Coordinates of C-alpha atoms and ligand atoms in Angstrom, one line a residue:
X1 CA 83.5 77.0 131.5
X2 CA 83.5 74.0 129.1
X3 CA 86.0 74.5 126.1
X4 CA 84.3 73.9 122.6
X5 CA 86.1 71.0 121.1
X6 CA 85.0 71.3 117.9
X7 CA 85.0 75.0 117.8
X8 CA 89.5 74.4 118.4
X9 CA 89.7 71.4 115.6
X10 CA 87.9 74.0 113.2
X11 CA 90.1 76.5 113.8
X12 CA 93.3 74.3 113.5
X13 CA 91.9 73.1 110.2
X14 CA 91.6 77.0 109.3
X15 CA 94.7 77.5 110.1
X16 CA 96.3 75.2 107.6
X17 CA 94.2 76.8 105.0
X18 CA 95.2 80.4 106.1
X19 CA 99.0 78.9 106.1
X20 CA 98.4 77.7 102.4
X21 CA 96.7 80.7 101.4
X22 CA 99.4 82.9 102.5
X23 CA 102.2 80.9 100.6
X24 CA 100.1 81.1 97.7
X25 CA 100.1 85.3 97.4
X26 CA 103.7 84.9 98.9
X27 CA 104.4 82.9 95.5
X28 CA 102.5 85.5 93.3
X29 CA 104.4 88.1 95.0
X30 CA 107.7 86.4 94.2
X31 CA 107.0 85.8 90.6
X32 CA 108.2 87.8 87.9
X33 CA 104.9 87.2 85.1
X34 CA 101.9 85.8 86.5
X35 CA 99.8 83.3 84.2
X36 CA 96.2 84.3 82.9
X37 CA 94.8 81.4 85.2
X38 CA 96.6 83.3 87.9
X39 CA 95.8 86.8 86.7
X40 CA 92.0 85.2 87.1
X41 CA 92.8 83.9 90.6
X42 CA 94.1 87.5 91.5
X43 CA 91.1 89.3 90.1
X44 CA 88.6 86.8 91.8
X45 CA 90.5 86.9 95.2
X46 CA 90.7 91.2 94.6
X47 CA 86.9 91.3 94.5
X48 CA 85.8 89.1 97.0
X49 CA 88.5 90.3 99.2
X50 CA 87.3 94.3 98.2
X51 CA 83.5 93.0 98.7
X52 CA 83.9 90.6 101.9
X53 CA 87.0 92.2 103.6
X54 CA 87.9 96.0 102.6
X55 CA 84.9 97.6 101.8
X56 CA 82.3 96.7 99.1
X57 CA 81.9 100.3 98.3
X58 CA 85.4 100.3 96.4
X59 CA 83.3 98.0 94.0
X60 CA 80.3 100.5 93.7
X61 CA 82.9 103.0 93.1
X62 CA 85.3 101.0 90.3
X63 CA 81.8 100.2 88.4
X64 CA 81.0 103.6 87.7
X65 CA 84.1 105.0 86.3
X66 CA 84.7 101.9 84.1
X67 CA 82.9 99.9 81.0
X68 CA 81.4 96.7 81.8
X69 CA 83.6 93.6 83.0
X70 CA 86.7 96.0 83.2
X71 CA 85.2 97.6 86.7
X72 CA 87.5 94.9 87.7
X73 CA 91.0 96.5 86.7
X74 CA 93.0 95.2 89.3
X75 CA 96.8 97.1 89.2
X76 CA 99.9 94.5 89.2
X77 CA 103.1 96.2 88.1
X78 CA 104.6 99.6 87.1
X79 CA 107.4 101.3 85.1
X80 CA 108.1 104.4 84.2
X81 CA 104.8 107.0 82.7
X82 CA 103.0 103.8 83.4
X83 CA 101.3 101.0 85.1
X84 CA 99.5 97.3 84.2
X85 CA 96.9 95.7 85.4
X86 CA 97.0 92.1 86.1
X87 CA 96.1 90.9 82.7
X88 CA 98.9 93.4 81.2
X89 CA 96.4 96.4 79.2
X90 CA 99.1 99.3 79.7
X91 CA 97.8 102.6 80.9
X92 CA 99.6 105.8 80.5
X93 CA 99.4 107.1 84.2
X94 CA 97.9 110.6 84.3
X95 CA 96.6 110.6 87.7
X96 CA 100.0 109.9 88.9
X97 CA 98.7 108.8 92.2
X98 CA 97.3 112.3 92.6
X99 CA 100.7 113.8 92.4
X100 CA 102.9 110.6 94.0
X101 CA 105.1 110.0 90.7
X102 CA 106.9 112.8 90.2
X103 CA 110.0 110.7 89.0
X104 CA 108.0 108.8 87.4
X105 CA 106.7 104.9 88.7
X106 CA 109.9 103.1 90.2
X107 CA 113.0 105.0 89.2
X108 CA 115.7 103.1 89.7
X109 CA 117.7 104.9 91.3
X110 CA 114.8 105.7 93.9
X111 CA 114.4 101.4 94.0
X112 CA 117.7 101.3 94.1
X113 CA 118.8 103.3 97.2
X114 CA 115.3 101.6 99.1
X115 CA 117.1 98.5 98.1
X116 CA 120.7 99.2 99.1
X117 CA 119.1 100.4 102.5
X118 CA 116.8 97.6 103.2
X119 CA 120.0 95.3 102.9
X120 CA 121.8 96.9 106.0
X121 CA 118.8 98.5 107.9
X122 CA 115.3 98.6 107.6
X123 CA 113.8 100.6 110.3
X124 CA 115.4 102.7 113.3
X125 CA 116.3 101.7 116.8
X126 CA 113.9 104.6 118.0
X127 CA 116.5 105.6 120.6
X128 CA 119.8 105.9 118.8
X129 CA 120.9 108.8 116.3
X130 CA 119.6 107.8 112.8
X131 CA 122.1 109.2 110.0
X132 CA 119.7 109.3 107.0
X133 CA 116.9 111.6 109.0
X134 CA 119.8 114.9 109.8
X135 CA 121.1 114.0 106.0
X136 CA 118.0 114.7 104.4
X137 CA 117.2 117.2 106.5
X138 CA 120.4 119.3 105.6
X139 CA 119.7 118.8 101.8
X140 CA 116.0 119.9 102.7
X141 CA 117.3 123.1 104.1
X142 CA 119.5 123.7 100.8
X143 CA 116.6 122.7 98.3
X144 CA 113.2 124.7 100.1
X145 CA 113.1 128.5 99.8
X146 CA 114.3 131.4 102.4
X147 CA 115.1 130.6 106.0
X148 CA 113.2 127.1 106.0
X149 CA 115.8 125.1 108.2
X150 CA 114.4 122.4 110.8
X151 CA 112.6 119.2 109.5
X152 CA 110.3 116.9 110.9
X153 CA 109.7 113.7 109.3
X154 CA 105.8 112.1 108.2
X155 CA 104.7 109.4 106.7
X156 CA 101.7 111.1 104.9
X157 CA 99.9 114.3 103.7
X158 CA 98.1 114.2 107.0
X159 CA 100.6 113.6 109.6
X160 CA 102.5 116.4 107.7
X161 CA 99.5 119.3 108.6
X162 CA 99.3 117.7 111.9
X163 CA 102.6 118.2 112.9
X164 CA 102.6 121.8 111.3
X165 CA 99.3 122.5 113.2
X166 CA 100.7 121.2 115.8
X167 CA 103.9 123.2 115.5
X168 CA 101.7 126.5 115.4
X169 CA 100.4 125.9 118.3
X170 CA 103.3 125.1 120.0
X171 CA 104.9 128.7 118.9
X172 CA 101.3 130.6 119.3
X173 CA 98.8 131.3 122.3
X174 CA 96.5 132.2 119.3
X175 CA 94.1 129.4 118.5
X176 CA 92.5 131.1 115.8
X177 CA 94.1 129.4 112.3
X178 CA 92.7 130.3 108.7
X179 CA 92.0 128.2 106.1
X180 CA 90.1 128.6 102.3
X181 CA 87.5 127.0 100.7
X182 CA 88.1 124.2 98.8
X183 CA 91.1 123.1 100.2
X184 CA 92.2 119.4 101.2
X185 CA 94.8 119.3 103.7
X186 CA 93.9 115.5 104.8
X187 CA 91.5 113.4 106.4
X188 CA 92.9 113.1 110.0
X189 CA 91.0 115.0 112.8
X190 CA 93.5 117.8 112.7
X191 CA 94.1 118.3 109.3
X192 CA 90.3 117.4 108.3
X193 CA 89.2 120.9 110.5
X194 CA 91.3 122.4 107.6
X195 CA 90.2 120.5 105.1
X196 CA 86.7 122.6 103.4
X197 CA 84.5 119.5 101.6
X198 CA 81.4 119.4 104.0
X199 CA 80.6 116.0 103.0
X200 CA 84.2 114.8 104.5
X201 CA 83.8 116.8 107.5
X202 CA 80.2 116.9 109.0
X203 CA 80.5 113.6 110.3
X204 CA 83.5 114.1 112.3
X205 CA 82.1 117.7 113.8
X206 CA 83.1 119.6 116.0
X207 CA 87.2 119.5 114.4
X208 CA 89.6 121.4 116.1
X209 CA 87.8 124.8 117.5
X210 CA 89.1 128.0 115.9
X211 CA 89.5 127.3 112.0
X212 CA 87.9 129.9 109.9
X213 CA 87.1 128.8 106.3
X214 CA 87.3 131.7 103.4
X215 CA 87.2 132.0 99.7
X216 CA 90.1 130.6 98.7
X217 CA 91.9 133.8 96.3
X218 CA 89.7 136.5 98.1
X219 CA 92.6 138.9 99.9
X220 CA 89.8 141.4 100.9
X221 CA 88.3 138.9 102.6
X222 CA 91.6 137.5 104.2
X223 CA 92.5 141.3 104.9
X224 CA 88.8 141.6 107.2
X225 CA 89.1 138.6 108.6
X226 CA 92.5 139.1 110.7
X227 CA 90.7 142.4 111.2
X228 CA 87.8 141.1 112.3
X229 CA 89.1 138.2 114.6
X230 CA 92.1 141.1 116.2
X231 CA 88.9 143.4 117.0
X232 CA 87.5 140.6 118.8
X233 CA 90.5 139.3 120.4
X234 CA 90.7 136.0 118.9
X235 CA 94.6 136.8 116.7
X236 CA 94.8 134.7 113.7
X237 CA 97.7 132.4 114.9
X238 CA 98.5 131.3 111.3
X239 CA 97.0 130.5 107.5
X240 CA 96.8 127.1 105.8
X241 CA 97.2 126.9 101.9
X242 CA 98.0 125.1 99.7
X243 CA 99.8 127.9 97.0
X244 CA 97.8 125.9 94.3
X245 CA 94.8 124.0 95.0
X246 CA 94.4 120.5 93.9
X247 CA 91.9 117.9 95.2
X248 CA 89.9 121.3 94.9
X249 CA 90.1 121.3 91.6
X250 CA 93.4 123.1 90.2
X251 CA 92.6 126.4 91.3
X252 CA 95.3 129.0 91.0
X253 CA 96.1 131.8 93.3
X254 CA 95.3 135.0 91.8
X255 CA 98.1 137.1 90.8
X256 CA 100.1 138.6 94.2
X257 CA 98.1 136.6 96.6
X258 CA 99.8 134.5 97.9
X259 CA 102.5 137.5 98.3
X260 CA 99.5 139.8 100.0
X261 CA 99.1 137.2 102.5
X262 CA 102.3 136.8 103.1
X263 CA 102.2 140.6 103.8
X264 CA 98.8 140.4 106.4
X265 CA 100.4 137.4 108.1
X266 CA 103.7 139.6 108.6
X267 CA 101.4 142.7 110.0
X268 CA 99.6 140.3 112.1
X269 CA 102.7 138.5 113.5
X270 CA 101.1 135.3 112.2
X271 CA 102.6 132.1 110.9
X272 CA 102.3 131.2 107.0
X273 CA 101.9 127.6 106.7
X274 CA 102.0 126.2 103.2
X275 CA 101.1 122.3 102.2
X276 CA 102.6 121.5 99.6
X277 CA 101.9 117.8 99.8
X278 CA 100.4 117.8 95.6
X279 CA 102.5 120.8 94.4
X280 CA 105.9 120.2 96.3
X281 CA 109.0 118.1 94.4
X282 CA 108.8 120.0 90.9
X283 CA 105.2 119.4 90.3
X284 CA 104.6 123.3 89.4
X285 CA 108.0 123.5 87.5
X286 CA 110.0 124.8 90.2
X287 CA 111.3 122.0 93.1
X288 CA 108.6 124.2 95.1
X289 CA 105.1 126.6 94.4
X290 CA 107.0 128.6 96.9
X291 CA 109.0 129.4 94.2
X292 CA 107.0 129.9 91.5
X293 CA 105.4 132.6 93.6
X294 CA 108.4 133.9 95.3
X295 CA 106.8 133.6 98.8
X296 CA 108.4 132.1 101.8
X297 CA 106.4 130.3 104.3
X298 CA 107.5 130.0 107.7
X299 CA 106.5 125.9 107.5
X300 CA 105.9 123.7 104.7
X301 CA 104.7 120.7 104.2
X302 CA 105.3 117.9 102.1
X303 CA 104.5 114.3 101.3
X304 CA 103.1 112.2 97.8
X305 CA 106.2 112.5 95.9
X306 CA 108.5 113.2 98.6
X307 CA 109.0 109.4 99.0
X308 CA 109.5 109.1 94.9
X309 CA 106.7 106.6 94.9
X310 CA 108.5 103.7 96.5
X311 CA 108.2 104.6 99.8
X312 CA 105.5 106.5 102.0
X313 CA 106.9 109.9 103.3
X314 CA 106.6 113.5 104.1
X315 CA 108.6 116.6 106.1
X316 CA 107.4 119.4 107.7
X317 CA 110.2 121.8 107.0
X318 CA 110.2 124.7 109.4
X319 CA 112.2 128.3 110.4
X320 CA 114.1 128.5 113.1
X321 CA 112.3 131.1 115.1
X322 CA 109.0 128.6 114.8
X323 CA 110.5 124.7 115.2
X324 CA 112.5 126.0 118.2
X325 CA 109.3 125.5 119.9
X326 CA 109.7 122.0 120.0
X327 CA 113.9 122.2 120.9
X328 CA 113.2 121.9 124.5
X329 CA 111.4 118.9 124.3
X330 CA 111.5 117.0 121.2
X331 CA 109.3 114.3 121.9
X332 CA 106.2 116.9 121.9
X333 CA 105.6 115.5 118.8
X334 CA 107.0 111.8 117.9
X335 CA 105.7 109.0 115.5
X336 CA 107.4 105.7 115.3
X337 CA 108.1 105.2 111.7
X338 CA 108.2 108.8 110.5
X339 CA 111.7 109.5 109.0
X340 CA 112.1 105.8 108.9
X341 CA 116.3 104.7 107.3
X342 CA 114.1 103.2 104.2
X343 CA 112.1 106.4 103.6
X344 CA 115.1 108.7 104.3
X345 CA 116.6 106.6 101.7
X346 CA 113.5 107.2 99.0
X347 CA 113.4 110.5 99.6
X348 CA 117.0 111.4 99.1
X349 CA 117.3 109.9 95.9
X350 CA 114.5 111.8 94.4
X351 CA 115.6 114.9 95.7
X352 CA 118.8 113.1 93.4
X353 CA 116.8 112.4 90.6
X354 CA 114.8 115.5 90.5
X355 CA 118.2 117.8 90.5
X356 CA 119.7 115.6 88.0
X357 CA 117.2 115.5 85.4
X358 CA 116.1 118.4 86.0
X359 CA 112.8 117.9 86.3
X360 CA 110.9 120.9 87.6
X361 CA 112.1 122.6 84.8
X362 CA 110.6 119.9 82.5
X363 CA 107.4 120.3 84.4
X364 CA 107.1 123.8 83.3
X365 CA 108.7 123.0 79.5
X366 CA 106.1 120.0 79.1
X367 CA 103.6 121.1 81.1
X368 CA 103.2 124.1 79.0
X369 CA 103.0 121.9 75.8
X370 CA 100.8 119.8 77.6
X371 CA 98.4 122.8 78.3
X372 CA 98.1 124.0 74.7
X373 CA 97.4 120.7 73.4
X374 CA 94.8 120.3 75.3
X375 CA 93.4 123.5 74.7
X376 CA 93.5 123.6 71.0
X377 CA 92.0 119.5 71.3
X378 CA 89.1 121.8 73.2
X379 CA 88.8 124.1 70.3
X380 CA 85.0 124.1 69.0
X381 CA 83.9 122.2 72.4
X382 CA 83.2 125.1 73.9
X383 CA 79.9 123.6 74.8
X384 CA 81.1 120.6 76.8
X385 CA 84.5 122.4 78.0
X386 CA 84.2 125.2 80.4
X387 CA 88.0 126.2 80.9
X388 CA 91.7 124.0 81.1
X389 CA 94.3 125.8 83.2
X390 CA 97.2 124.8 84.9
X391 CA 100.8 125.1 85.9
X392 CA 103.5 123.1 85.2
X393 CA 102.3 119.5 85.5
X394 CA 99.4 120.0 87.5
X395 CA 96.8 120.6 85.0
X396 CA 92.6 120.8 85.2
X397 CA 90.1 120.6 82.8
X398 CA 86.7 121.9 84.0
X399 CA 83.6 120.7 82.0
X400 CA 80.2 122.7 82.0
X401 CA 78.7 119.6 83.6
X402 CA 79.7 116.7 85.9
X403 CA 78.3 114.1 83.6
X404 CA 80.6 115.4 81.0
X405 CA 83.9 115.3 83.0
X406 CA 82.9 111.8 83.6
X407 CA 82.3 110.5 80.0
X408 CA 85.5 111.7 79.4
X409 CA 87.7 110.3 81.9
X410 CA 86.0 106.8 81.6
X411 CA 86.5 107.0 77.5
X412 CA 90.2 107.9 78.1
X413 CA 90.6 105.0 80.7
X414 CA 88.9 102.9 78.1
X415 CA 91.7 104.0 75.3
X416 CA 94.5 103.3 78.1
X417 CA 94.8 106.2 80.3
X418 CA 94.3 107.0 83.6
X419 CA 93.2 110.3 84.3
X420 CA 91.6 111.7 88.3
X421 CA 87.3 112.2 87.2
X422 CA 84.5 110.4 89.1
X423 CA 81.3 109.8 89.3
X424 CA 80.9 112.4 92.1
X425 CA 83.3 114.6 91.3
X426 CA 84.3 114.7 87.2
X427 CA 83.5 118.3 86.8
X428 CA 86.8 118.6 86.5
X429 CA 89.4 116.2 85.6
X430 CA 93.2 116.1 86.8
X431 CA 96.0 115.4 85.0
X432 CA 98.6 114.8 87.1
X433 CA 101.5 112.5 84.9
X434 CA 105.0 111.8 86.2
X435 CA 107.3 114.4 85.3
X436 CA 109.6 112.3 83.3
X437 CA 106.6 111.3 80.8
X438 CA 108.1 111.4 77.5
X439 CA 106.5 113.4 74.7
X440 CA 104.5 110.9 72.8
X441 CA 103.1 109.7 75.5
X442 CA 102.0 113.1 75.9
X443 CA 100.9 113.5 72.3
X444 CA 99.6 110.6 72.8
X445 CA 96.6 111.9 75.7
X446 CA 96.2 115.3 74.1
X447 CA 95.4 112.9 70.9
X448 CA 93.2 110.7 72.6
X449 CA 91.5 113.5 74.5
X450 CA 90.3 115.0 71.6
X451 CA 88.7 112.0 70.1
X452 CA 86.9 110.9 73.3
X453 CA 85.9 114.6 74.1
X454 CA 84.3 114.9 70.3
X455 CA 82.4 111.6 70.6
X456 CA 81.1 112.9 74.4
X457 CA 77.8 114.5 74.5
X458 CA 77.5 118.0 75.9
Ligands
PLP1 C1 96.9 114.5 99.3 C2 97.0 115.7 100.1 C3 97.0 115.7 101.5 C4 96.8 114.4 102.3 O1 97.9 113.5 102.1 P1 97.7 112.0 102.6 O2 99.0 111.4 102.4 O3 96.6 111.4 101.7 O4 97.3 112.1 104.0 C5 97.2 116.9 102.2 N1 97.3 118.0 101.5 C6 97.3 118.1 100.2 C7 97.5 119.4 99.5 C8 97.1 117.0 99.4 O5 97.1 117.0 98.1

């Protein structure tokens, strides 16, 4: 076959202008303060890249939960409670990543340790003992409740269930696992078949056979379904929660729950496995829910904030009697970059951080606060404001309507403040804030909460 000529000079030409191209975001990347003509550059090349080259639905999606010309916000840096956007408006970040900034947006002694590490070793040999991966997982073992002992390392939420439903199944014959409504545990295959949102998950049907969905807080229910499924002869081999729901909304376990499970699972001789992805590393005021609701799990999971929001990372941390399943053969379960020298590095130093300043117990002290204020901002909106709740720093408000939730959320993001509420999902509204966020900051959402929630319609 005849080569194209001119279809090789074109692309020789293109490639000069993909090597200039690339030097120019390597500059921008380099620099320190970018210039409003480059802040204009940035925000052009963000939204024709989102529209031509990511997905144009991002765009839809950024419209509708901001005013006018900002739907093109378009984040740059961050520090601390908070984060800019390219043309440096400050926002107070209440979202917090959904639960990634824990110690807050680049501690420095998280960057710092990431840093350090990057200078002598980056990623792993893959064949080779890696130091970082068996320290971390001896401080896991003293930080995480009761007997949890063995770790496996992630790199997200996700990978994190998979490995723990993997895990299971490793230790079980049983194939039947039990999870709630409402619950998020990922997106992946494995994890999405315990994930409960039907929208996320009818495409993707049939997900792993043997997952049994049930109100989430409903212990009759729990009690007739390992019943029910021991009658029949298919054994619940173990139950996925998350102790406190978030994507779901914020939902709390009812009181003793999470306890009474813990009792069925014992009766049953099945496996408790907790994902603690949002509420792990001090979210609910204690370094664990676990904690909070003195209940052991026999694995948990963890991710978001694990990594101190510098680096991707998660653990499944496991008993003895259920991760010697994988003793014999450890490479079962393997992924490349999972416990990875530079996220060993991140997580270790927020462990670090989150000792040394305390900051579970901050989550409850503040959190509290936090919940009041905005309770007594609700006072009188009873009509637009069906119920806040929370614990520690993981706090909901749920509005009567949807519509509601989303006035409110784009008014705060309007006054500076990012806070989780969209268009198809704003009936209610997360407030997820670093840990470390100082108290007018605080004051400062409660404040601007109640002004935006008095000027929203019911
Ligand atoms: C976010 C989340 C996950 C998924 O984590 P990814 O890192 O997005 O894969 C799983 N479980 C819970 C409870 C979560 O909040």
């Amino acid at each position: 076959m005849a080569i194209d000529h001119t279809k090789v000079t074109e692309q020789r030409g293109g490639e000069e202008e993909t090597k200039s191209y690339i030097k120019k975001v390597l500059g921008l990347i380099a620099k320190k303060e970018v210039t409003p003509e480059e802040a204009a550059w940035i925000t052009k090349e963000t939204v024709d890249g989102f529209r031509e080259n990511v997905n144009p639905g991002f765009l839809e999606y950024r419209k509708t939960v901001t005013q006018g010309g900002q739907f093109a916000a378009v984040e740059w840096s961050d520090e601390g409670s908070c984060f800019k956007d390219v043309s440096g408006k400050e926002y107070i970040d209440c979202l917090g990543g959904f639960g990634i900034y824990n110690v807050g947006h680049r501690h420095p002694k998280v960057v710092a340790a990431v840093e350090n590490q990057l200078k002598r070793q980056a990623l792993h040999s893959q064949d080779l003992l890696d130091p970082l991966r068996a320290m971390l997982a001896k401080i896991l073992e003293r930080i995480t409740p009761g007997d949890l002992k063995y770790s496996f390392f992630t790199n997200s939420g996700t990978e994190s269930v998979e490995a723990a439903l993997k895990l299971v199944k490793m230790y079980s014959e049983r194939t039947t696992i039990i999870s709630t409504t409402r619950a998020f545990h990922g997106k992946s295959l494995g994890s999405l078949s315990g994930t409960a949102k039907g929208m996320f998950r009818k495409p993707f049907l049939p997900l792993i056979p043997g997952f049994r969905h049930i109100p989430f807080g409903d212990i009759e229910m729990m009690r007739k379904t390992f019943e029910t499924c021991a009658m029949v002869g298919e054994d619940v081999a173990a139950v996925l929660l998350e102790p406190v729901q978030g994507e779901g909304g914020i939902i709390l376990p009812p009181p003793n729950y999470l306890r009474e499970v813990r009792e069925l699972c014992d009766e049953y001789g099945a496996l408790l496995v907790f994902d603690e992805v949002q509420t792990g590393m001090g979210r609910t005021g204690r370094m664990f829910a676990s904690e909070v609701y003195g209940v052991t799990p026999d694995i948990l999971c963890l991710a978001k904030a694990f990594g101190g929001g510098v680096m991707p990372a998660g653990a499944v941390v496991a008993n003895e009697r259920v991760f010697k399943s994988f003793f014999p053969n450890p490479f079962m379960h393997t992924t490349t970059f999972g416990g990875n020298p530079l996220a060993c590095a991140a997580a270790i130093a927020t462990i670090d951080v989150l000792l040394e300043e305390n900051l579970p117990a901050r989550a409850d002290e503040v959190g509290r606060y936090f919940l009041n204020g905005l309770r007594e901002a609700a006072v009188g909106q009873e009509d637009k404001v069906m119920e806040i709740r929370g614990i520690g720093l993981m706090i909901g408000i749920e509005f009567h309507r949807d519509e509601v939730g989303y006035e409110v959320s784009k008014g705060m993001f309007d006054e500076g403040i990012l806070v989780a509420g969209t268009l198809i999902n704003s009936k209610t509204i997360r407030i997820e804030p670093p840990l470390t966020i100082a108290m007018d900051e605080v004051d400062r959402v409660i404040a601007t909460f109640r002004k935006v929630l008095a000027q929203t319609q019911a």
